Amino acid sequence: QPDIQIRTNRGRRDVRAELLSPADGADVMARYARRNPKMAPQLMKLCGAHIDGKEADYREVAEKGLRFVRLEPRAPDVRARR
């Protein structure tokens, strides 16, 4: 699990990256699709997947085609700032 730094318009953040298993990625995508029913199909299209909007489709894409990475905030390393 590598420690990385990401940049956004709001600045930099230290995070830990964790590659999710296909099953965990499928769970993440299914939850995202339920919470964001308009954006989820657009996201899949952007990723090159054409689906009809069923939860099973999101799960299949995530299990067979996409890999998901979880980014968790890291506490600042006080020693590194000295």
Coordinates of N, CA and C in Angstrom, one line a residue:
Q1 N 0.8 -1.2 0.0 CA 0.0 0.0 0.0 C 0.9 1.2 0.0
P2 N 1.0 1.8 -1.2 CA 2.0 3.0 -1.2 C 1.4 4.3 -0.6
D3 N 2.2 5.0 0.0 CA 1.9 6.3 0.4 C 2.1 7.3 -0.7
I4 N 1.1 8.1 -1.1 CA 1.3 9.0 -2.2 C 0.7 10.4 -1.8
Q5 N 1.0 11.3 -2.7 CA 0.4 12.7 -2.5 C -0.4 13.0 -3.8
I6 N -1.6 13.5 -3.6 CA -2.4 13.9 -4.7 C -2.6 15.4 -4.6
R7 N -2.8 16.0 -5.8 CA -3.0 17.4 -5.9 C -4.4 17.7 -6.4
T8 N -5.1 18.6 -5.9 CA -6.4 19.1 -6.3 C -6.4 20.6 -6.4
N9 N -7.5 21.2 -6.8 CA -7.5 22.7 -6.8 C -7.4 23.2 -5.4
R10 N -7.7 22.4 -4.4 CA -7.6 22.9 -3.0 C -6.2 22.6 -2.4
G11 N -5.3 22.1 -3.1 CA -4.0 21.9 -2.5 C -3.6 20.4 -2.6
R12 N -2.6 20.0 -1.8 CA -2.1 18.7 -1.8 C -2.6 17.9 -0.6
R13 N -2.7 16.6 -0.8 CA -3.1 15.7 0.3 C -2.3 14.5 0.3
D14 N -1.8 14.1 1.5 CA -1.1 12.9 1.7 C -2.1 11.7 1.9
V15 N -2.0 10.7 1.1 CA -3.0 9.6 1.2 C -2.3 8.3 1.1
R16 N -2.9 7.2 1.5 CA -2.5 5.9 1.3 C -3.4 5.2 0.2
A17 N -2.8 4.7 -0.8 CA -3.5 4.0 -1.9 C -3.6 2.5 -1.7
E18 N -4.8 2.0 -1.8 CA -5.1 0.6 -1.6 C -5.9 0.1 -2.8
L19 N -5.3 -0.9 -3.6 CA -5.9 -1.5 -4.7 C -7.0 -2.4 -4.2
L20 N -8.3 -2.2 -4.6 CA -9.4 -3.0 -4.1 C -9.5 -4.3 -4.9
S21 N -10.0 -5.3 -4.3 CA -10.2 -6.6 -5.0 C -11.4 -6.3 -6.0
P22 N -11.5 -7.1 -7.1 CA -12.6 -7.0 -8.0 C -14.0 -7.0 -7.3
A23 N -14.2 -7.8 -6.3 CA -15.4 -7.9 -5.5 C -15.7 -6.6 -4.7
D24 N -14.7 -6.1 -4.1 CA -14.8 -4.9 -3.3 C -15.1 -3.7 -4.3
G25 N -14.4 -3.7 -5.4 CA -14.7 -2.6 -6.4 C -16.1 -2.7 -6.9
A26 N -16.6 -3.9 -7.1 CA -18.0 -4.1 -7.6 C -19.0 -3.5 -6.5
D27 N -18.7 -3.7 -5.2 CA -19.5 -3.2 -4.2 C -19.5 -1.6 -4.2
V28 N -18.3 -1.1 -4.4 CA -18.1 0.4 -4.4 C -18.9 0.9 -5.6
M29 N -18.8 0.3 -6.8 CA -19.5 0.8 -8.0 C -21.0 0.7 -7.8
A30 N -21.5 -0.4 -7.3 CA -22.9 -0.6 -7.1 C -23.5 0.5 -6.1
R31 N -22.7 0.8 -5.0 CA -23.2 1.8 -4.1 C -23.2 3.2 -4.8
Y32 N -22.1 3.5 -5.6 CA -22.1 4.8 -6.3 C -23.2 4.9 -7.2
A33 N -23.6 3.8 -7.9 CA -24.7 3.9 -8.9 C -26.0 4.1 -8.2
R34 N -26.2 3.6 -7.0 CA -27.5 3.8 -6.3 C -27.5 5.2 -5.8
R35 N -26.4 5.8 -5.4 CA -26.4 7.2 -4.9 C -26.4 8.2 -6.0
N36 N -25.9 7.8 -7.1 CA -25.7 8.8 -8.3 C -26.3 8.2 -9.5
P37 N -27.6 8.0 -9.6 CA -28.2 7.3 -10.8 C -28.0 8.1 -12.1
K38 N -27.8 9.3 -12.1 CA -27.6 10.1 -13.3 C -26.1 10.1 -13.8
M39 N -25.2 10.2 -12.8 CA -23.8 10.3 -13.1 C -23.2 8.9 -13.4
A40 N -23.7 7.9 -12.7 CA -23.0 6.5 -12.9 C -23.0 6.1 -14.3
P41 N -24.1 6.2 -15.1 CA -23.9 5.7 -16.5 C -22.9 6.6 -17.3
Q42 N -22.9 7.9 -17.0 CA -21.9 8.7 -17.7 C -20.5 8.3 -17.3
L43 N -20.2 8.0 -16.1 CA -18.9 7.5 -15.6 C -18.5 6.3 -16.4
M44 N -19.5 5.3 -16.5 CA -19.2 4.1 -17.2 C -18.9 4.3 -18.7
K45 N -19.6 5.3 -19.3 CA -19.4 5.6 -20.7 C -18.0 6.2 -20.8
L46 N -17.6 7.1 -19.9 CA -16.3 7.7 -19.9 C -15.2 6.6 -19.9
C47 N -15.5 5.5 -19.1 CA -14.5 4.4 -19.0 C -14.6 3.4 -20.1
G48 N -15.5 3.7 -21.1 CA -15.6 2.8 -22.2 C -16.6 1.7 -22.1
A49 N -17.4 1.7 -21.0 CA -18.3 0.6 -20.8 C -19.7 1.1 -21.1
H50 N -20.5 0.3 -21.9 CA -21.9 0.7 -22.2 C -22.8 -0.2 -21.5
I51 N -23.6 0.3 -20.6 CA -24.5 -0.5 -19.7 C -25.9 0.0 -19.8
D52 N -26.8 -0.8 -19.3 CA -28.2 -0.3 -19.4 C -28.7 0.2 -18.0
G53 N -27.8 0.3 -17.0 CA -28.2 0.9 -15.8 C -28.6 -0.1 -14.6
K54 N -28.6 -1.3 -14.9 CA -28.9 -2.3 -13.8 C -27.7 -2.5 -12.9
E55 N -27.9 -2.8 -11.6 CA -26.8 -2.9 -10.7 C -25.9 -4.1 -11.1
A56 N -26.4 -5.1 -11.7 CA -25.6 -6.2 -12.1 C -24.6 -5.8 -13.2
D57 N -25.0 -4.8 -14.0 CA -24.1 -4.3 -15.0 C -22.9 -3.6 -14.4
Y58 N -23.2 -2.7 -13.4 CA -22.1 -2.0 -12.8 C -21.2 -3.0 -12.1
R59 N -21.7 -4.0 -11.4 CA -20.9 -5.0 -10.8 C -20.0 -5.7 -11.8
E60 N -20.6 -6.1 -12.9 CA -19.8 -6.9 -13.9 C -18.7 -6.0 -14.5
V61 N -18.9 -4.8 -14.8 CA -17.9 -3.9 -15.3 C -16.7 -3.8 -14.3
A62 N -17.1 -3.6 -13.0 CA -16.1 -3.5 -11.9 C -15.4 -4.8 -11.7
E63 N -16.0 -5.9 -11.8 CA -15.4 -7.2 -11.5 C -14.5 -7.6 -12.7
K64 N -14.8 -7.2 -13.9 CA -14.1 -7.7 -15.1 C -13.3 -6.7 -15.8
G65 N -13.5 -5.4 -15.6 CA -12.8 -4.5 -16.4 C -12.1 -3.4 -15.7
L66 N -12.7 -2.9 -14.7 CA -12.1 -1.7 -14.0 C -11.5 -2.2 -12.6
R67 N -10.4 -1.5 -12.3 CA -9.8 -1.8 -10.9 C -10.0 -0.5 -10.2
F68 N -10.4 -0.6 -8.9 CA -10.6 0.6 -8.1 C -9.5 0.7 -7.1
V69 N -9.2 2.0 -6.8 CA -8.2 2.3 -5.8 C -8.8 3.1 -4.7
R70 N -8.7 2.7 -3.5 CA -9.2 3.5 -2.3 C -8.1 4.4 -1.9
L71 N -8.4 5.7 -1.7 CA -7.5 6.7 -1.2 C -7.9 7.1 0.2
E72 N -7.1 6.8 1.2 CA -7.4 7.1 2.6 C -6.4 8.2 3.1
P73 N -6.9 9.2 3.7 CA -6.0 10.3 4.2 C -5.0 9.7 5.2
R74 N -3.8 10.2 5.1 CA -2.8 9.9 6.1 C -2.5 11.0 7.0
A75 N -2.2 10.6 8.2 CA -1.8 11.7 9.2 C -0.5 12.2 8.8
P76 N -0.3 13.5 9.0 CA 1.0 14.1 8.6 C 2.1 13.5 9.5
D77 N 3.3 13.2 8.9 CA 4.4 12.7 9.6 C 5.2 13.8 10.2
V78 N 5.1 14.0 11.5 CA 5.7 15.1 12.2 C 7.2 15.1 12.0
R79 N 7.8 13.9 12.0 CA 9.3 13.8 11.9 C 9.8 14.3 10.6
A80 N 9.0 14.1 9.5 CA 9.4 14.6 8.2 C 9.5 16.1 8.0
R81 N 8.8 16.8 8.9 CA 8.8 18.3 8.8 C 9.9 18.9 9.6
R82 N 10.7 18.2 10.3 CA 11.8 18.8 11.1 C 12.9 19.1 10.3

